Amino acid sequence: MRALRLRQWKSEPELMEVPEPTPGPGEVVVRVGAAGACHSDLHLMDEFEPGTVPWNPPFTLGHENAGWVHAVGDGVRGLTIGQPVAVYGPWGCGTCARCRVGVDPYCENPAGAPVPGGGGGLGLDGGMAEYELVPDARHIVPLPDGLDPVDAAPLTDAGLTPYHAIRRSWAKLPPGSTAVVIGVGGLGHVGVQILKATTAARVIAVDNRAEALRLATECGADQTVAAGPTAAEEIRAATGGRGADVVLDFVGADATLALGVAVARTVGDLTIVGIGGGTLPVSFFSVPYEVSIATTYWGSRPELVEVLELGAQGLVRPKTTTFALDDALDAYRQMRAGTLEGRAVIVP
Ligand SMILES: [Zn+2]
Ligand SMILES: [Zn+2]
């Protein structure tokens, strides 16, 4: 079968022929219906080097996958061949306290995981191929009726990651509250939809690209603000001077973190989702009182079930541009150039 593989750090992935996987005991092979192209893949290609993460190439890219059950190994029960499924992407050890409650991204026994701190497309072979080997049937989540793999694939990361970041702050988003979304890209535009679908908060979206702000409006943002020197002032004014109860930074650069803290309300949350590499100085007087600052990484298996349900109900629908496997490199080129709208999805 054909697969888009990262063969070494600091290189472009290559489309090549590899053997079709067969499932061992407890394993499942999924015929890939769609694999999302994630901005973090660019970090893998451009910046990672030996020692950055505890795994190395070669492996097939694609950590945001859905398709149909193709083959199951001995001992796998409850799945039928041809059944549409999503693949839960972070693969932990399965037995530590975090994995037991379905929070594999925070696995506390990474040495016991199939790959420490990774998953399919992150150290092990992912979904940018005709078939993906999933090492444990517990990572297979059946799709609810009405959701097909092309729509489901981006929900497993571009949907699940903002869903987790927003869900933890639900208590701070009652009617009358304000949420600010910084960065309306692959994750941010879904974040706007999730906020509108699951809270009554007023949503303000910030980006430096006019077309991203248009997309935010399409996704239900109540107000858009162009990134720049007056953005903080505009957001403060829009909240009666109080600031935003929850700020979600999907960029994570110095400038966006500074904006986040400048517009946060006392007792608010500032959640850093984007891996833009920026830093934020925190001291007693530099941050409004009782603002909680946290990073988040991906989401839990129960949350994936919920976000797929939002997708099936039509309440959350990532904007996608589809590419054939042959054109996958084009998807990454467009992503790098910033010309991609919404999420690129590879359909093998
Ligand atoms: Zn990702
Ligand atoms: Zn674990």
CSV table of C-alpha atoms and ligand atoms in Angstrom, one decimal:
chain,number,residue,atom,x,y,z
A,1,MET,CA,0.0,0.0,0.0
A,2,ARG,CA,1.0,3.6,-0.3
A,3,ALA,CA,1.9,5.7,2.7
A,4,LEU,CA,3.2,9.3,3.3
A,5,ARG,CA,6.3,8.7,5.5
A,6,LEU,CA,8.6,11.0,7.5
A,7,ARG,CA,11.9,9.2,6.9
A,8,GLN,CA,14.1,11.5,9.0
A,9,TRP,CA,14.0,14.7,11.0
A,10,LYS,CA,14.2,18.0,9.2
A,11,SER,CA,13.0,16.6,5.9
A,12,GLU,CA,9.9,16.5,3.7
A,13,PRO,CA,7.8,13.4,4.0
A,14,GLU,CA,7.8,11.0,1.0
A,15,LEU,CA,5.0,9.0,-0.6
A,16,MET,CA,6.2,5.4,-0.8
A,17,GLU,CA,5.1,1.8,-1.0
A,18,VAL,CA,5.0,-0.2,2.3
A,19,PRO,CA,3.6,-3.6,3.3
A,20,GLU,CA,-0.1,-3.7,4.2
A,21,PRO,CA,-0.4,-4.2,8.0
A,22,THR,CA,-2.0,-7.3,9.5
A,23,PRO,CA,-3.4,-7.2,13.1
A,24,GLY,CA,-1.8,-9.2,15.9
A,25,PRO,CA,-3.8,-10.2,19.0
A,26,GLY,CA,-5.9,-7.3,20.3
A,27,GLU,CA,-5.1,-5.1,17.4
A,28,VAL,CA,-7.3,-3.6,14.7
A,29,VAL,CA,-6.5,-2.5,11.1
A,30,VAL,CA,-8.6,0.4,9.9
A,31,ARG,CA,-9.1,1.2,6.2
A,32,VAL,CA,-8.4,4.9,6.3
A,33,GLY,CA,-11.3,7.1,5.1
A,34,ALA,CA,-9.7,10.3,6.0
A,35,ALA,CA,-6.6,11.6,7.8
A,36,GLY,CA,-6.3,15.2,8.9
A,37,ALA,CA,-3.1,17.2,8.2
A,38,CYS,CA,-2.2,19.0,11.4
A,39,HIS,CA,0.0,22.1,11.9
A,40,SER,CA,2.0,20.1,14.4
A,41,ASP,CA,3.2,17.9,11.5
A,42,LEU,CA,5.1,21.0,10.2
A,43,HIS,CA,6.9,21.1,13.6
A,44,LEU,CA,7.8,17.4,13.1
A,45,MET,CA,9.2,18.2,9.6
A,46,ASP,CA,10.9,21.5,10.3
A,47,GLU,CA,12.1,21.7,13.9
A,48,PHE,CA,12.3,18.3,15.7
A,49,GLU,CA,15.6,16.6,15.9
A,50,PRO,CA,17.0,13.6,17.8
A,51,GLY,CA,16.1,14.1,21.5
A,52,THR,CA,13.2,16.5,21.0
A,53,VAL,CA,10.7,13.7,21.7
A,54,PRO,CA,11.4,10.1,22.9
A,55,TRP,CA,10.7,8.7,19.4
A,56,ASN,CA,12.2,9.0,16.0
A,57,PRO,CA,11.4,8.5,12.3
A,58,PRO,CA,10.7,6.6,10.1
A,59,PHE,CA,6.9,6.5,10.5
A,60,THR,CA,3.8,7.3,8.5
A,61,LEU,CA,2.3,10.7,9.3
A,62,GLY,CA,-1.4,11.3,10.2
A,63,HIS,CA,-2.5,11.4,13.8
A,64,GLU,CA,-6.2,12.5,13.1
A,65,ASN,CA,-7.9,9.5,11.5
A,66,ALA,CA,-11.2,7.8,10.8
A,67,GLY,CA,-12.3,5.1,8.5
A,68,TRP,CA,-13.8,1.6,8.6
A,69,VAL,CA,-12.8,-1.6,10.5
A,70,HIS,CA,-10.8,-3.7,8.0
A,71,ALA,CA,-9.5,-6.6,10.0
A,72,VAL,CA,-9.3,-7.5,13.7
A,73,GLY,CA,-6.8,-9.6,15.6
A,74,ASP,CA,-7.5,-12.5,18.0
A,75,GLY,CA,-9.5,-11.5,21.1
A,76,VAL,CA,-11.0,-8.4,19.6
A,77,ARG,CA,-14.8,-8.3,20.2
A,78,GLY,CA,-17.6,-5.9,19.6
A,79,LEU,CA,-16.4,-4.5,16.3
A,80,THR,CA,-17.7,-5.6,12.9
A,81,ILE,CA,-15.8,-5.5,9.6
A,82,GLY,CA,-16.8,-2.4,7.6
A,83,GLN,CA,-18.0,-0.5,10.7
A,84,PRO,CA,-17.3,3.3,10.5
A,85,VAL,CA,-14.9,4.3,13.3
A,86,ALA,CA,-12.7,7.1,14.5
A,87,VAL,CA,-9.2,6.4,15.9
A,88,TYR,CA,-8.5,7.9,19.3
A,89,GLY,CA,-5.0,9.3,18.6
A,90,PRO,CA,-2.9,9.4,21.8
A,91,TRP,CA,-1.9,5.9,22.8
A,92,GLY,CA,-0.9,5.6,26.4
A,93,CYS,CA,-0.1,2.5,28.5
A,94,GLY,CA,-3.7,1.7,29.2
A,95,THR,CA,-3.3,0.8,32.8
A,96,CYS,CA,-2.0,3.8,34.8
A,97,ALA,CA,-4.5,6.1,36.7
A,98,ARG,CA,-4.7,8.6,33.8
A,99,CYS,CA,-5.2,6.0,31.0
A,100,ARG,CA,-7.8,4.1,33.1
A,101,VAL,CA,-10.1,7.2,33.0
A,102,GLY,CA,-9.3,7.6,29.3
A,103,VAL,CA,-6.8,10.5,29.5
A,104,ASP,CA,-4.1,8.8,27.5
A,105,PRO,CA,-2.3,12.1,26.6
A,106,TYR,CA,-1.2,12.4,30.3
A,107,CYS,CA,-0.2,8.7,30.6
A,108,GLU,CA,2.0,8.4,33.7
A,109,ASN,CA,3.7,5.2,32.5
A,110,PRO,CA,5.0,6.2,29.1
A,111,ALA,CA,7.5,3.4,29.1
A,112,GLY,CA,4.5,1.0,29.0
A,113,ALA,CA,2.9,2.7,26.0
A,114,PRO,CA,3.3,1.5,22.4
A,115,VAL,CA,5.5,4.6,21.9
A,116,PRO,CA,6.2,6.9,24.8
A,117,GLY,CA,4.2,10.1,24.5
A,118,GLY,CA,3.0,9.5,21.0
A,119,GLY,CA,0.7,7.4,18.9
A,120,GLY,CA,-0.2,6.7,15.3
A,121,GLY,CA,1.5,9.4,13.2
A,122,LEU,CA,3.6,10.5,16.1
A,123,GLY,CA,6.4,7.9,16.4
A,124,LEU,CA,4.3,5.0,15.1
A,125,ASP,CA,2.6,4.6,11.7
A,126,GLY,CA,-0.4,6.9,11.3
A,127,GLY,CA,-3.3,7.3,8.9
A,128,MET,CA,-1.8,8.9,5.8
A,129,ALA,CA,-1.9,5.5,4.1
A,130,GLU,CA,-4.5,3.2,2.8
A,131,TYR,CA,-4.6,1.2,6.1
A,132,GLU,CA,-3.6,2.0,9.7
A,133,LEU,CA,-2.6,-0.5,12.3
A,134,VAL,CA,-4.1,0.4,15.7
A,135,PRO,CA,-2.3,-1.5,18.5
A,136,ASP,CA,-5.3,-1.8,20.9
A,137,ALA,CA,-9.0,-2.0,20.2
A,138,ARG,CA,-9.8,0.4,23.0
A,139,HIS,CA,-8.5,3.2,20.7
A,140,ILE,CA,-11.3,2.5,18.2
A,141,VAL,CA,-14.4,4.7,18.7
A,142,PRO,CA,-17.5,3.8,16.6
A,143,LEU,CA,-19.0,6.7,14.7
A,144,PRO,CA,-22.5,7.8,15.7
A,145,ASP,CA,-25.1,7.6,12.9
A,146,GLY,CA,-25.0,10.5,10.5
A,147,LEU,CA,-21.2,11.1,10.7
A,148,ASP,CA,-19.0,9.9,7.9
A,149,PRO,CA,-15.2,9.4,8.2
A,150,VAL,CA,-14.2,12.6,6.3
A,151,ASP,CA,-16.2,14.7,8.7
A,152,ALA,CA,-15.1,12.6,11.7
A,153,ALA,CA,-11.3,12.6,11.1
A,154,PRO,CA,-10.7,16.2,12.0
A,155,LEU,CA,-12.8,15.9,15.1
A,156,THR,CA,-10.3,13.5,16.7
A,157,ASP,CA,-7.7,16.3,17.1
A,158,ALA,CA,-8.9,19.7,15.6
A,159,GLY,CA,-12.2,19.0,17.4
A,160,LEU,CA,-11.1,17.1,20.5
A,161,THR,CA,-8.2,19.4,21.4
A,162,PRO,CA,-10.3,22.6,21.6
A,163,TYR,CA,-13.2,20.6,23.1
A,164,HIS,CA,-11.0,19.5,26.0
A,165,ALA,CA,-9.7,23.1,26.5
A,166,ILE,CA,-13.2,24.5,26.5
A,167,ARG,CA,-14.9,21.8,28.6
A,168,ARG,CA,-12.5,22.3,31.5
A,169,SER,CA,-13.7,26.0,31.6
A,170,TRP,CA,-17.4,25.4,31.3
A,171,ALA,CA,-18.0,26.5,34.9
A,172,LYS,CA,-16.5,29.9,34.0
A,173,LEU,CA,-18.7,30.4,30.9
A,174,PRO,CA,-22.3,31.0,32.2
A,175,PRO,CA,-24.7,33.3,30.3
A,176,GLY,CA,-23.2,36.8,30.3
A,177,SER,CA,-19.6,35.6,30.1
A,178,THR,CA,-17.2,36.2,27.3
A,179,ALA,CA,-14.7,33.8,25.7
A,180,VAL,CA,-11.9,35.0,23.5
A,181,VAL,CA,-10.5,32.7,20.8
A,182,ILE,CA,-7.0,33.8,19.6
A,183,GLY,CA,-6.1,32.2,16.2
A,184,VAL,CA,-8.8,31.0,13.9
A,185,GLY,CA,-7.0,28.2,12.1
A,186,GLY,CA,-7.6,24.4,12.0
A,187,LEU,CA,-8.3,24.2,15.8
A,188,GLY,CA,-9.5,27.8,16.5
A,189,HIS,CA,-12.5,27.8,14.0
A,190,VAL,CA,-13.7,24.5,15.6
A,191,GLY,CA,-13.2,26.1,19.0
A,192,VAL,CA,-15.6,28.9,18.1
A,193,GLN,CA,-18.2,26.3,17.0
A,194,ILE,CA,-17.8,24.3,20.2
A,195,LEU,CA,-18.2,27.4,22.4
A,196,LYS,CA,-21.4,28.4,20.6
A,197,ALA,CA,-22.7,24.8,20.8
A,198,THR,CA,-21.9,24.1,24.4
A,199,THR,CA,-22.1,27.5,26.2
A,200,ALA,CA,-24.0,30.7,26.2
A,201,ALA,CA,-20.8,32.8,26.3
A,202,ARG,CA,-20.3,35.7,23.9
A,203,VAL,CA,-17.4,34.7,21.6
A,204,ILE,CA,-14.8,37.2,20.4
A,205,ALA,CA,-12.3,35.8,17.8
A,206,VAL,CA,-8.9,37.4,17.1
A,207,ASP,CA,-6.7,36.8,14.1
A,208,ASN,CA,-4.3,38.8,11.8
A,209,ARG,CA,-5.9,37.4,8.6
A,210,ALA,CA,-9.1,38.9,7.3
A,211,GLU,CA,-10.2,35.6,5.8
A,212,ALA,CA,-9.7,33.9,9.2
A,213,LEU,CA,-12.0,36.5,10.8
A,214,ARG,CA,-14.6,35.8,8.1
A,215,LEU,CA,-14.4,32.1,8.9
A,216,ALA,CA,-14.9,33.0,12.6
A,217,THR,CA,-18.0,34.9,11.8
A,218,GLU,CA,-19.3,31.9,9.7
A,219,CYS,CA,-18.6,29.7,12.7
A,220,GLY,CA,-20.8,31.8,14.9
A,221,ALA,CA,-18.3,34.3,16.5
A,222,ASP,CA,-20.3,37.3,17.9
A,223,GLN,CA,-17.5,39.7,17.3
A,224,THR,CA,-14.1,39.6,15.5
A,225,VAL,CA,-11.0,41.7,16.3
A,226,ALA,CA,-8.0,42.2,14.0
A,227,ALA,CA,-4.8,41.3,15.8
A,228,GLY,CA,-2.6,44.3,16.4
A,229,PRO,CA,-1.8,47.1,18.9
A,230,THR,CA,-5.5,48.0,19.5
A,231,ALA,CA,-6.8,44.5,19.9
A,232,ALA,CA,-6.6,44.4,23.7
A,233,GLU,CA,-8.3,47.8,24.0
A,234,GLU,CA,-11.1,46.7,21.7
A,235,ILE,CA,-11.7,43.5,23.6
A,236,ARG,CA,-11.7,45.3,27.0
A,237,ALA,CA,-14.2,47.8,25.6
A,238,ALA,CA,-16.4,45.0,24.3
A,239,THR,CA,-16.6,43.5,27.8
A,240,GLY,CA,-17.4,46.7,29.6
A,241,GLY,CA,-13.8,46.9,30.8
A,242,ARG,CA,-14.0,43.7,32.7
A,243,GLY,CA,-12.1,41.4,30.3
A,244,ALA,CA,-12.8,37.9,29.1
A,245,ASP,CA,-13.7,35.1,31.5
A,246,VAL,CA,-11.9,32.6,29.3
A,247,VAL,CA,-9.1,33.1,26.8
A,248,LEU,CA,-8.1,30.3,24.5
A,249,ASP,CA,-4.8,30.9,22.8
A,250,PHE,CA,-4.5,28.6,19.7
A,251,VAL,CA,-1.2,30.2,18.7
A,252,GLY,CA,1.0,30.4,21.7
A,253,ALA,CA,3.4,33.0,20.5
A,254,ASP,CA,4.8,35.9,22.6
A,255,ALA,CA,2.4,38.4,21.2
A,256,THR,CA,-0.7,36.2,21.6
A,257,LEU,CA,0.2,35.2,25.2
A,258,ALA,CA,0.7,38.9,26.0
A,259,LEU,CA,-2.7,39.7,24.4
A,260,GLY,CA,-4.3,36.9,26.4
A,261,VAL,CA,-3.1,38.2,29.7
A,262,ALA,CA,-4.0,41.8,28.7
A,263,VAL,CA,-7.7,40.8,28.1
A,264,ALA,CA,-8.2,38.2,30.9
A,265,ARG,CA,-10.8,39.0,33.6
A,266,THR,CA,-9.9,38.4,37.3
A,267,VAL,CA,-10.6,34.7,38.2
A,268,GLY,CA,-10.6,33.9,34.5
A,269,ASP,CA,-8.8,31.1,32.6
A,270,LEU,CA,-6.0,31.6,30.1
A,271,THR,CA,-5.5,28.3,28.3
A,272,ILE,CA,-2.6,27.8,26.0
A,273,VAL,CA,-3.4,25.3,23.3
A,274,GLY,CA,-1.0,26.4,20.4
A,275,ILE,CA,2.6,25.3,20.5
A,276,GLY,CA,3.9,28.6,19.1
A,277,GLY,CA,6.9,28.5,21.4
A,278,GLY,CA,6.2,31.9,23.1
A,279,THR,CA,6.8,32.6,26.8
A,280,LEU,CA,4.7,34.6,29.2
A,281,PRO,CA,6.3,36.2,32.3
A,282,VAL,CA,4.1,35.5,35.3
A,283,SER,CA,4.5,37.5,38.5
A,284,PHE,CA,2.3,38.8,41.3
A,285,PHE,CA,1.3,42.0,39.5
A,286,SER,CA,1.7,40.9,35.9
A,287,VAL,CA,-1.5,38.9,35.7
A,288,PRO,CA,-5.0,39.8,36.9
A,289,TYR,CA,-5.8,38.3,40.3
A,290,GLU,CA,-6.7,34.6,40.3
A,291,VAL,CA,-6.3,34.1,36.6
A,292,SER,CA,-5.4,30.4,36.0
A,293,ILE,CA,-2.9,29.8,33.3
A,294,ALA,CA,-2.7,26.3,31.9
A,295,THR,CA,-1.5,24.4,28.8
A,296,THR,CA,-3.6,21.5,27.5
A,297,TYR,CA,-2.7,18.7,25.2
A,298,TRP,CA,-5.2,16.8,23.1
A,299,GLY,CA,-8.2,15.3,25.0
A,300,SER,CA,-9.7,12.2,26.6
A,301,ARG,CA,-11.5,9.2,25.1
A,302,PRO,CA,-14.9,10.1,26.7
A,303,GLU,CA,-14.5,13.6,25.4
A,304,LEU,CA,-14.0,12.2,21.9
A,305,VAL,CA,-17.3,10.4,22.2
A,306,GLU,CA,-18.9,13.7,23.1
A,307,VAL,CA,-17.3,15.7,20.3
A,308,LEU,CA,-18.3,13.0,17.7
A,309,GLU,CA,-21.8,13.4,19.0
A,310,LEU,CA,-21.7,17.1,18.4
A,311,GLY,CA,-20.5,16.4,14.9
A,312,ALA,CA,-23.3,13.9,14.2
A,313,GLN,CA,-25.8,16.5,15.4
A,314,GLY,CA,-24.4,19.0,13.0
A,315,LEU,CA,-23.5,21.4,15.8
A,316,VAL,CA,-19.7,21.2,15.1
A,317,ARG,CA,-18.5,20.8,11.5
A,318,PRO,CA,-14.8,21.5,10.8
A,319,LYS,CA,-14.3,23.4,7.5
A,320,THR,CA,-12.2,21.0,5.4
A,321,THR,CA,-10.3,21.0,2.2
A,322,THR,CA,-9.7,17.5,0.9
A,323,PHE,CA,-6.6,16.3,-0.9
A,324,ALA,CA,-5.8,12.9,-2.5
A,325,LEU,CA,-2.9,11.0,-0.9
A,326,ASP,CA,-0.8,12.0,-4.0
A,327,ASP,CA,-1.4,15.7,-3.2
A,328,ALA,CA,-0.7,15.5,0.5
A,329,LEU,CA,2.5,17.4,0.2
A,330,ASP,CA,0.5,20.3,-1.4
A,331,ALA,CA,-1.7,20.4,1.7
A,332,TYR,CA,1.4,21.0,3.9
A,333,ARG,CA,2.7,23.6,1.4
A,334,GLN,CA,-0.5,25.5,1.6
A,335,MET,CA,-0.5,25.2,5.4
A,336,ARG,CA,3.0,26.6,5.5
A,337,ALA,CA,2.0,29.5,3.2
A,338,GLY,CA,-1.0,30.2,5.4
A,339,THR,CA,-3.4,29.9,2.4
A,340,LEU,CA,-5.3,26.9,3.7
A,341,GLU,CA,-8.8,27.6,4.9
A,342,GLY,CA,-9.8,25.4,7.8
A,343,ARG,CA,-8.5,21.8,8.0
A,344,ALA,CA,-6.7,19.9,5.3
A,345,VAL,CA,-8.0,16.3,5.1
A,346,ILE,CA,-6.2,13.6,3.1
A,347,VAL,CA,-8.5,11.1,1.6
A,348,PRO,CA,-6.4,8.0,0.5
B,1,ZN,ZN,-2.5,17.5,15.8
B,2,ZN,ZN,-0.9,5.2,31.0
